[in-house]
């Protein structure tokens, strides 16, 4: 995937030209240096002609830059530049890995839809340094992203080289190996309900760009394909006009399949999907956060905007929807899009505040129409020379991520309240419509006295029911108080921590229900009081009804009917309170169950830890047992070896004893033979016999020691 993406970065012909240029330049530098050295030597030798030397020097310095084949001296700046070029060439030759990455990044498969020009043949040494550096980053992407994320962000802020932009964008959003890429061709064969809208807006996307301006051109066709494919993948979002500008920029850098994958990633992981939903809720959140930043950091401008009714969405909504692609020239917007790919929507907030900060003085003097003209005509061309100053200013802006999260919660709360208010308004409108219908019905029955009597009976019944509900609520409240007392008594008799925690949860739930019941009782009491008041007024009106004029009787009947509706509304509210109370009880029970479940999980975890500890201890004991068995086996072997050694020594001793006894027997025989034969004289015989006896005693002593 990386190889196929690198192939679209540059033209191979330009690479060959650059290589030829470098080699020719280096040979020219060597020839120039040798020629200059020889010329200087000749000038030193001819010291007598100083005037000639001066003329020669001036001629050398004033010589214009020559072609690589010209053996003429250069200016110091040219020599320094060529020395750096030679150093870079040496680095390219020694670092095969970097050379491979650079060469690989300069290939082009021919399938890329990028409308870029071929590489210039006179690249500067700074561009070559950038190529080498980004080649290494692409080849070692995983390590660089993990270990040098801060340095990586700084490099992206300085700008990604054009030929590396496609692969780096894919790496930044992890879109290089997406399974959805294989489905792209199948999606193009399907029919989308948004095709007419996409066709209508295609001509409005980059209308002045060569790649898209001609009708039914290749650029418009691939843009239509990508937008159609995404509308089929995400049917909730479908198609939104602002998204076409982002897809168009992607198609300027990479083929349509890869542009489709990157766009899917941007929609999923960069908050763009929420921005482009039909409700555009995320855009409202961004406007809310951005307006807070203006109020915090540019309070005077904020007050001026408010006084002119100049809302944030009037000038900044396109910034968030198109990431400045419709607000700035393409080179500037592309640099900002580089940072967006690396850091997300934060760059839009920062750059937006930086733009307002740099134009604050002019905007303070304009009215709403003038400010609109300023945003549309002046600001887009302020950074034609380059966005470096704008980016530098943007990163001096304070951006508090925690505060932005807090603002998001506040905005969600406000929207929820607005939704509730809308539901309430809708309900009131429905009730109003029903009341109008009821009044019309009353006007039809105003001449029927039977109907008035029925109304009085109904009012009495509702009053009795309200008092019954109040009595039931009082009984329920008393039961809850008794239950609380019972729980408190039980909690004192259960000192166990689990029981205490459980009873505390029950106590909290009971107190919550008690508080809700007290509120309900108060509300019901107030309703009963209101009903009594209405009842008294009704009796007063009824007593003199037949004395009044028919028109006043009709008005009284209408008022009575209105009171009936209000009573029913009060009854409905009471029922709603009961439902809420029941819901509170269920929530309390749920909380108690959750707490019990948490404690059970803690106990399970404790038991698991004990099991693991016992298992480890068992393994240790088994290891010790095996070690003891091994030592016992070694001791048995050693004992057997000792026994065998003792037995061998005994056998050797027996053999030695037998040998000594044989020698003793031989000596005795010699003694006897000496006496018999009389070969020695008396003194010699005596001496000889004494020696034999000594030898016999020594041998006997050795035999006794052996035994």
XYZ file of C-alpha atoms in Angstrom, residues 77-607:
531
model
C 27.732 32.024 -2.013
C 27.791 29.770 -5.073
C 30.685 27.775 -3.673
C 28.866 27.358 -0.359
C 25.716 26.198 -2.154
C 27.647 23.706 -4.258
C 29.505 22.419 -1.201
C 26.159 21.721 0.464
C 24.938 19.986 -2.687
C 28.032 17.792 -2.691
C 27.481 16.968 0.981
C 23.867 15.992 0.299
C 24.956 13.827 -2.618
C 27.458 12.074 -0.355
C 24.710 11.450 2.189
C 22.487 10.036 -0.542
C 25.209 7.640 -1.618
C 26.030 6.445 1.918
C 22.484 6.202 3.228
C 20.911 3.606 0.970
C 17.761 3.514 3.018
C 17.111 7.217 2.595
C 18.041 7.036 -1.081
C 15.590 4.211 -1.535
C 12.821 6.177 0.142
C 13.510 9.266 -1.972
C 13.667 7.336 -5.226
C 10.590 5.353 -4.301
C 8.695 8.475 -3.402
C 9.472 10.038 -6.790
C 7.907 7.277 -8.875
C 4.542 7.797 -10.516
C 2.272 4.960 -11.677
C 0.392 7.112 -14.138
C -2.953 6.436 -12.447
C -2.765 9.443 -10.137
C -5.242 12.203 -10.743
C -2.943 14.897 -9.363
C -2.640 17.834 -11.690
C 0.868 18.712 -10.525
C 3.722 19.854 -12.712
C 6.943 17.882 -13.071
C 9.721 18.436 -10.557
C 11.949 21.358 -11.247
C 15.469 20.549 -12.404
C 17.090 23.151 -10.168
C 15.948 21.984 -6.711
C 17.566 23.814 -3.855
C 19.423 22.043 -1.082
C 16.598 22.837 1.358
C 14.128 20.951 -0.811
C 16.520 18.020 -1.029
C 16.864 18.010 2.793
C 13.087 17.955 3.080
C 12.830 15.057 0.636
C 15.394 13.013 2.548
C 13.772 13.739 5.915
C 10.230 12.907 4.797
C 11.491 9.792 3.020
C 12.889 8.530 6.316
C 9.684 9.463 8.151
C 7.523 7.508 5.693
C 9.748 4.424 5.891
C 9.889 4.516 9.706
C 6.370 5.827 10.257
C 5.338 3.626 13.203
C 8.414 4.462 15.269
C 8.257 8.168 14.418
C 4.546 8.415 15.281
C 5.020 6.694 18.648
C 8.335 8.146 19.825
C 8.521 11.568 18.142
C 4.921 12.737 17.960
C 5.742 16.298 19.049
C 8.523 16.683 16.467
C 6.194 15.182 13.873
C 3.538 17.821 14.565
C 6.135 20.571 14.262
C 7.213 19.243 10.855
C 3.616 19.065 9.631
C 3.044 22.650 10.733
C 5.980 23.702 8.546
C 4.344 21.984 5.580
C 4.373 18.527 4.003
C 6.214 18.354 0.658
C 3.788 18.127 -2.235
C 5.034 14.747 -3.483
C 4.758 13.205 -0.002
C 1.372 14.704 0.830
C -0.720 11.792 -0.456
C 1.038 9.052 1.512
C 1.481 11.190 4.641
C -2.219 12.084 4.712
C -3.107 8.410 4.476
C -0.676 7.555 7.261
C -1.915 10.370 9.481
C -5.519 9.137 9.350
C -4.679 5.382 9.157
C -6.426 4.962 5.807
C -3.748 2.985 3.973
C -5.244 -0.495 4.546
C -9.032 -0.128 4.658
C -11.246 -3.076 3.614
C -13.814 -0.650 2.178
C -11.426 0.108 -0.674
C -12.270 -3.268 -2.230
C -15.977 -2.328 -2.242
C -15.438 0.921 -4.159
C -15.911 -0.539 -7.634
C -19.114 -2.314 -6.530
C -20.477 0.920 -5.053
C -20.015 2.715 -8.373
C -22.288 0.162 -10.044
C -25.127 0.974 -7.641
C -27.608 3.849 -7.847
C -27.662 6.600 -5.232
C -30.695 8.775 -4.416
C -28.325 11.778 -4.198
C -27.000 11.561 -7.771
C -29.009 14.534 -9.057
C -27.859 16.758 -6.198
C -24.238 15.707 -6.724
C -24.437 16.375 -10.493
C -25.957 19.786 -9.848
C -23.189 20.859 -7.426
C -20.196 19.380 -9.271
C -19.728 22.486 -11.410
C -19.680 24.686 -8.273
C -16.695 22.832 -6.798
C -13.371 24.514 -7.642
C -14.852 26.146 -10.781
C -11.537 27.832 -11.653
C -9.257 24.825 -11.135
C -7.935 23.133 -14.287
C -8.814 19.691 -13.015
C -12.505 20.447 -12.369
C -13.566 23.480 -14.442
C -14.496 21.706 -17.697
C -17.878 20.016 -17.870
C -17.787 16.193 -17.863
C -14.009 16.291 -17.440
C -12.045 13.568 -15.685
C -11.914 15.619 -12.483
C -15.673 16.113 -12.340
C -16.250 12.442 -13.099
C -14.026 11.097 -10.314
C -15.422 13.690 -7.881
C -18.921 12.447 -8.729
C -17.790 8.835 -8.219
C -16.353 9.450 -4.747
C -19.341 11.495 -3.550
C -21.771 8.901 -4.909
C -19.889 6.025 -3.256
C -19.923 7.763 0.126
C -23.632 8.615 -0.136
C -24.248 4.866 -0.490
C -21.974 3.929 2.415
C -23.449 6.501 4.830
C -27.102 6.956 3.922
C -27.828 9.039 7.030
C -25.474 11.791 5.866
C -25.906 11.147 2.152
C -24.498 14.188 0.359
C -23.621 17.679 1.613
C -22.237 20.371 -0.695
C -19.337 21.436 1.526
C -17.918 17.921 1.568
C -17.220 18.084 -2.184
C -14.453 20.648 -1.605
C -12.659 18.296 0.786
C -12.978 15.391 -1.665
C -11.752 17.634 -4.495
C -8.599 18.496 -2.539
C -7.983 14.788 -1.866
C -8.360 14.010 -5.579
C -5.698 16.602 -6.375
C -3.272 14.496 -4.341
C -4.201 10.823 -4.879
C -6.318 8.387 -6.971
C -10.046 8.189 -6.391
C -9.975 4.863 -4.460
C -7.487 6.210 -1.937
C -9.282 9.572 -1.787
C -12.498 7.675 -0.967
C -10.788 5.790 1.897
C -9.272 8.979 3.336
C -12.628 10.778 3.129
C -14.358 7.918 4.971
C -11.726 8.155 7.719
C -12.133 11.926 7.960
C -15.887 11.574 8.326
C -15.566 8.894 10.989
C -12.644 10.120 13.111
C -12.413 13.902 12.559
C -15.990 14.976 13.594
C -16.883 15.750 9.962
C -19.740 13.252 9.888
C -21.508 15.088 12.716
C -20.867 18.373 10.935
C -22.480 17.141 7.709
C -25.527 15.439 9.245
C -28.866 16.984 8.215
C -29.353 18.422 11.721
C -25.785 19.863 11.739
C -25.744 19.613 15.536
C -21.944 19.491 15.621
C -21.744 22.730 13.626
C -23.912 24.420 16.253
C -21.550 23.134 18.944
C -18.531 24.490 17.056
C -20.234 27.875 16.716
C -20.985 27.882 20.458
C -17.383 27.041 21.369
C -15.921 29.505 18.860
C -18.184 32.297 20.103
C -17.008 31.623 23.662
C -13.370 31.886 22.516
C -14.119 35.252 20.880
C -15.818 36.487 24.047
C -12.884 35.263 26.158
C -9.960 36.474 24.041
C -11.437 39.344 21.965
C -14.128 40.856 24.216
C -14.296 44.228 22.413
C -14.809 42.584 19.043
C -17.415 40.282 20.585
C -19.375 43.279 21.887
C -19.147 44.914 18.446
C -20.451 41.755 16.758
C -23.363 41.633 19.210
C -24.230 45.280 18.689
C -24.310 44.767 14.910
C -26.220 41.441 15.185
C -23.314 39.834 13.352
C -23.671 36.182 14.279
C -20.763 33.768 14.303
C -22.359 31.470 11.736
C -22.474 34.306 9.174
C -18.717 34.180 8.566
C -17.243 31.075 10.231
C -19.551 28.196 9.282
C -17.657 27.647 6.008
C -14.379 27.537 7.955
C -15.535 24.451 9.833
C -17.429 22.786 6.969
C -14.640 23.115 4.359
C -11.529 23.615 6.569
C -10.833 27.026 4.916
C -10.827 25.503 1.400
C -13.441 28.030 0.233
C -11.962 30.928 2.218
C -8.284 31.006 1.196
C -6.257 30.313 -1.954
C -5.517 26.637 -2.471
C -1.809 26.698 -1.407
C -2.682 28.371 1.906
C -5.715 26.140 2.532
C -3.660 23.023 1.740
C -1.081 23.954 4.388
C -3.883 24.373 6.921
C -5.370 21.053 5.806
C -1.994 19.408 6.533
C -2.316 20.502 10.152
C -5.982 19.464 10.259
C -4.972 15.933 9.221
C -2.474 15.869 12.092
C -4.342 17.681 14.890
C -8.034 17.796 13.963
C -10.504 20.675 14.268
C -8.363 22.482 16.840
C -6.505 24.241 14.000
C -9.795 25.743 12.735
C -10.474 27.336 16.133
C -6.908 28.631 16.391
C -6.723 30.040 12.865
C -10.207 31.556 13.192
C -9.221 33.500 16.319
C -5.893 34.497 14.689
C -7.768 35.918 11.664
C -10.113 37.915 13.874
C -7.229 39.124 16.008
C -5.254 40.411 13.019
C -8.330 42.147 11.550
C -9.850 43.441 14.782
C -9.029 47.115 14.151
C -10.652 47.107 10.692
C -13.723 45.129 11.789
C -14.403 47.459 14.730
C -14.984 50.327 12.274
C -17.427 48.474 9.982
C -21.123 47.717 10.156
C -22.622 44.295 9.437
C -22.615 44.668 5.653
C -19.072 46.049 5.654
C -17.862 43.189 7.811
C -19.405 40.677 5.418
C -17.605 42.333 2.507
C -14.364 42.333 4.489
C -14.611 38.600 5.195
C -15.453 37.804 1.572
C -12.993 40.032 -0.317
C -10.167 41.274 1.947
C -9.294 38.431 4.326
C -8.888 35.687 1.631
C -5.980 37.580 0.021
C -4.150 38.669 3.174
C -1.990 35.533 3.216
C -1.199 35.064 -0.480
C 2.517 35.242 0.311
C 2.267 32.246 2.612
C 0.479 31.056 5.749
C 3.574 30.807 7.985
C 2.820 34.020 9.875
C -0.840 33.034 10.265
C 0.107 29.588 11.603
C 2.636 31.114 13.995
C -0.021 33.507 15.309
C -2.549 30.679 15.569
C -0.313 28.687 17.903
C 0.072 31.671 20.181
C -3.695 31.553 20.791
C -4.785 29.955 24.061
C -6.787 26.783 23.489
C -8.127 24.975 26.573
C -9.223 21.449 25.653
C -10.814 20.840 29.070
C -12.871 24.020 28.771
C -13.998 22.954 25.296
C -15.236 19.651 26.746
C -17.086 21.567 29.443
C -18.659 23.826 26.812
C -19.739 20.737 24.901
C -21.589 19.474 27.983
C -23.182 22.901 28.510
C -24.309 23.030 24.885
C -25.793 19.529 25.143
C -27.690 20.540 28.292
C -29.037 23.678 26.606
C -30.160 21.707 23.563
C -31.879 19.120 25.751
C -33.749 21.880 27.579
C -34.758 23.400 24.270
C -36.033 20.027 23.119
C -38.034 19.654 26.329
C -39.443 23.157 25.901
C -40.424 22.366 22.344
C -42.186 19.211 23.506
C -43.963 21.209 26.225
C -44.990 23.892 23.737
C -46.312 21.223 21.431
C -48.266 19.688 24.300
C -49.709 23.072 25.316
C -50.717 23.786 21.753
C -52.509 20.451 21.634
C -54.274 21.204 24.922
C -55.220 24.644 23.650
C -56.691 23.120 20.523
C -58.663 20.630 22.645
C -59.895 23.449 24.895
C -61.096 25.397 21.900
C -62.971 22.341 20.711
C -64.409 21.919 24.197
C -65.547 25.542 24.303
C -67.263 25.084 20.969
C -69.036 22.034 22.372
C -70.089 24.011 25.459
C -71.524 26.758 23.311
C -73.685 24.149 21.628
C -74.996 22.889 24.994
C -75.287 26.227 26.812
C -79.099 26.112 26.795
C -79.222 22.631 28.393
C -79.655 22.862 32.248
C -79.185 19.108 32.534
C -75.644 19.534 31.330
C -74.882 22.030 34.147
C -76.094 19.562 36.768
C -73.879 16.841 35.318
C -70.929 19.210 35.490
C -71.580 19.911 39.205
C -71.734 16.175 39.944
C -68.524 15.631 38.025
C -66.801 18.426 39.959
C -67.893 16.912 43.274
C -66.587 13.507 42.189
C -63.205 14.950 41.156
C -62.932 16.807 44.484
C -63.616 13.584 46.417
C -61.054 11.720 44.301
C -58.447 14.418 44.917
C -58.992 14.186 48.689
C -58.779 10.385 48.497
C -55.455 10.648 46.640
C -54.217 13.046 49.316
C -55.168 10.570 52.047
C -53.466 7.742 50.150
C -50.345 9.852 49.768
C -50.339 10.578 53.505
C -50.624 6.838 54.223
C -47.787 6.094 51.792
C -45.684 8.778 53.442
C -46.321 7.294 56.851
C -45.418 3.826 55.569
C -42.171 5.198 54.161
C -41.313 6.846 57.481
C -42.021 3.571 59.315
C -39.861 1.763 56.789
C -37.049 4.236 57.347
C -37.236 3.662 61.118
C -37.245 -0.093 60.540
C -34.223 0.179 58.234
C -32.367 2.272 60.812
C -33.095 -0.346 63.510
C -31.969 -3.150 61.212
C -28.801 -1.268 60.324
C -27.851 -1.102 64.013
C -28.243 -4.888 64.351
C -26.128 -5.752 61.303
C -22.541 -4.622 61.833
C -21.278 -6.430 58.749
C -19.877 -4.016 56.156
C -21.859 -5.481 53.246
C -25.130 -5.313 55.177
C -24.369 -1.787 56.326
C -23.687 -0.669 52.751
C -26.862 -2.347 51.509
C -28.983 -0.791 54.242
C -27.436 2.613 53.622
C -28.416 2.333 49.955
C -31.946 1.394 50.942
C -32.060 4.284 53.418
C -30.941 6.757 50.764
C -33.551 5.452 48.362
C -36.276 5.627 51.011
C -35.343 9.191 51.923
C -35.410 10.187 48.284
C -38.859 8.659 47.903
C -39.950 10.380 51.124
C -38.796 13.763 49.799
C -40.600 13.150 46.526
C -43.733 12.097 48.401
C -43.618 15.219 50.584
C -43.389 17.384 47.491
C -46.286 15.493 45.933
C -48.351 15.903 49.103
C -47.707 19.632 49.117
C -48.676 19.917 45.476
C -51.814 17.826 46.004
C -52.711 19.929 49.053
C -52.371 23.050 46.977
C -54.509 21.495 44.256
C -57.175 20.518 46.823
C -57.128 24.065 48.154
C -57.533 25.415 44.638
C -60.356 22.961 44.047
C -62.086 24.135 47.231
C -61.753 27.721 46.111
C -63.119 26.889 42.686
C -65.928 24.900 44.309
C -66.927 27.821 46.520
C -66.854 30.194 43.580
C -68.877 27.729 41.578
C -71.507 27.504 44.340
C -71.643 31.279 44.528
C -72.107 31.533 40.783
C -74.648 28.695 40.713
C -76.822 30.202 43.439
C -77.411 33.310 41.393
C -77.159 31.807 37.953
C -80.862 31.819 37.151
C -81.097 35.438 38.215
C -78.400 36.541 35.761
C -78.796 37.215 32.117
C -78.455 34.325 29.623
C -75.161 35.738 28.318
C -73.624 35.758 31.799
C -74.832 32.227 32.387
C -73.045 31.132 29.241
C -69.845 32.790 30.456
C -70.196 31.086 33.815
C -70.683 27.741 32.153
C -67.590 28.308 30.066
C -65.622 29.219 33.180
C -66.902 26.096 34.894
C -65.870 24.002 31.945
C -62.464 25.655 31.965
C -62.164 24.836 35.643
C -63.048 21.225 34.826
C -60.262 21.107 32.272
C -57.870 22.570 34.822
C -58.960 20.006 37.376
C -58.296 17.264 34.874
C -54.932 18.816 34.184
C -54.216 18.792 37.923
C -55.258 15.140 38.043
C -52.969 14.383 35.116
C -50.112 16.162 36.860
C -50.801 14.158 40.012
C -50.673 10.960 37.993
C -47.471 12.192 36.399
C -46.032 12.795 39.858
C -46.995 9.251 40.845
C -45.302 7.905 37.744
C -42.204 9.985 38.510
C -42.233 8.727 42.085
C -42.492 5.167 40.834
C -39.690 5.879 38.420
C -37.597 7.268 41.266
C -38.259 4.103 43.260
C -37.208 1.975 40.317
C -34.082 4.087 39.835
C -33.293 3.702 43.532
C -33.787 -0.047 43.306
C -31.606 -0.062 40.226
C -28.924 1.871 42.106
C -29.130 -0.551 45.018
C -28.924 -3.503 42.646
C -25.951 -1.874 40.909
C -24.198 -1.385 44.243
C -24.911 -4.981 45.226
C -23.624 -6.106 41.853
C -20.460 -4.032 42.332
C -19.921 -5.590 45.742
C -20.513 -9.047 44.283
C -18.001 -8.297 41.548
C -15.512 -7.123 44.161
C -16.058 -10.355 46.098
C -15.619 -12.370 42.904
C -12.422 -10.490 42.141
C -11.219 -11.113 45.710
C -12.013 -14.814 45.374
